[in-house]
Amino acid sequence: MNPNDTALASLAGGGAWKQRGGGWWLAARDLSPLVIAEAMAAQGARLVTITATPGEGGAFTLAYHWDLDGTLATTVTAVTGGSVASIVEFFPCADWIEREIRDYMGIAFAGREEAPPLVLRAGDRPGFFVRGEKEVAG
Amino acid sequence: MSYTIPIGPYHPALEEPCKIELVCEGETVRDAVVHIGFSFRGIEWLAQRRNYIQNVALVERICGICSNVHTMTFCMAVEKLAGIEPPERAQYIRVVMAELERLHSHILWAGVAAEVMGFQTVFMTCFHLRERVMDTLEAISGNRVNYAMNCVGGVNRDITDPRPVLAVVEEIERQMHETVIPLFTRDRTILARARGIGVLTREKALSHGAVGPTARASGVPQDLRKAAPYAAYDRLEFATPTAEEGDVFARVVVRALEILESCRLIRQALEQMPAGPIRGDLIVAVPPGEATARSEAPRGEVFYYVASDGSDVPARVKVRTPTFVNLPAVRTMVLGASLADVPLIQASIDPCYSCTDR
């Protein structure tokens, strides 16, 4: 399935989905994940997972990986300020994925129920993966 | 009046740690909270501090059962980044290894499920069969668990003589038809423990994003080997068994039928495997970029994302394992169930906590 031939083409604005590296990719840096999630839900997509990657100055990119009847589509969103909209409303299965990212990267997901840590123990500080090497090593 | 019962982190039947807190009224489960993280090893963090060759050995240690699928999927992602196409013979060998691993996993699971049901004879039968598969894996790779078969650009070892593998496949098919399937589908004890227990409806399976046999037993016919073929799967014939009931019994039946399909796939792959090399040149660094790869592990979809900055160490490695998406569905499965059925329901998704926690 080519996302450019579906209603998902509208997410690209004036651009287009590009095919590379094992699937279709869309740089949607300024698009709210909620808008993308709503479009994906309408298309019957399955959320595979979300990959969070730390950038410069506390910024992150979030790559949302979607399955469209066997086709892998990825939308990449920028996160600045340490917070991004939760998509649990459209994809309940995002619950654990978002909680794991919060635990490892320290990113907050807004608009969802407060949830306890998933992989850290209660009271541990979120952001395990982005702390300094010395701090992680203890 | 309700009360809370914790099960775990040491499970009554499974070898790995996970905790489930059950809110019960009498013997009936009214709510459940699943806790993970007891097997956390920081694999993704470590992967960004090791080179591509070291990472093949690292990701093999994510799981003690589906170790091969992790190396294969990681290598597939790196091969996409580097623009490498493994030789044809290697693609068939990857299918043989992946399906032997599925046999190992499914037969082990059937044994564990039988033990949880209190049926020791079936447990022994399944573990005898599993041992035959492990002997075969050892004969091919030299290892019983971490096979070290995959490398970026192909596989490390050839299958020079297919006859012993075919003999084991034949034995498994015979035992499945004569013993395991009749026991699992006709025995009154098993039927009483599995039918109508731990139901996950199709709607809930979709909402949880469930994958693999757990999804297929709830009527979701997803299978990456067909939907997004990799290795040599697009040249082989096989069915994707499904069931509609979504209960423990449906998960038993789907896995039993998948064992037979794996035997079919191994036989075809061994018969059709062309002569030729099994790997290309050694790769130490890959061009900058990012790639994804997915494969159908015994428990469902495994996903890898690999980003490269052009050095010999990946900039980012992300792993999403099947149990990570199937495990939250256990809460749905146990609601309204009898407390005594919880260990079996939990085991019915064939959970791998080592994979989940990474």
mmCIF file of N, CA, C and O in Angstrom, chain A residues 30 71 111 137:
data_model
loop_
_atom_site.group_PDB
_atom_site.id
_atom_site.type_symbol
_atom_site.label_atom_id
_atom_site.label_comp_id
_atom_site.label_asym_id
_atom_site.label_seq_id
_atom_site.Cartn_x
_atom_site.Cartn_y
_atom_site.Cartn_z
ATOM 1 N N ASP A 30 6.158 19.059 12.601
ATOM 2 C CA ASP A 30 5.322 20.019 13.319
ATOM 3 C C ASP A 30 3.866 19.578 13.435
ATOM 4 O O ASP A 30 3.037 20.316 13.936
ATOM 5 N N THR A 71 2.106 -3.081 5.124
ATOM 6 C CA THR A 71 3.047 -2.019 4.754
ATOM 7 C C THR A 71 3.433 -1.240 6.002
ATOM 8 O O THR A 71 2.552 -0.842 6.774
ATOM 9 N N GLY A 111 -2.320 14.762 28.129
ATOM 10 C CA GLY A 111 -3.693 14.439 27.751
ATOM 11 C C GLY A 111 -4.086 13.009 28.039
ATOM 12 O O GLY A 111 -5.073 12.518 27.507
ATOM 13 N N ALA A 137 25.919 4.572 35.311
ATOM 14 C CA ALA A 137 26.794 3.517 35.838
ATOM 15 C C ALA A 137 26.758 3.489 37.369
ATOM 16 O O ALA A 137 27.103 2.489 37.992
#
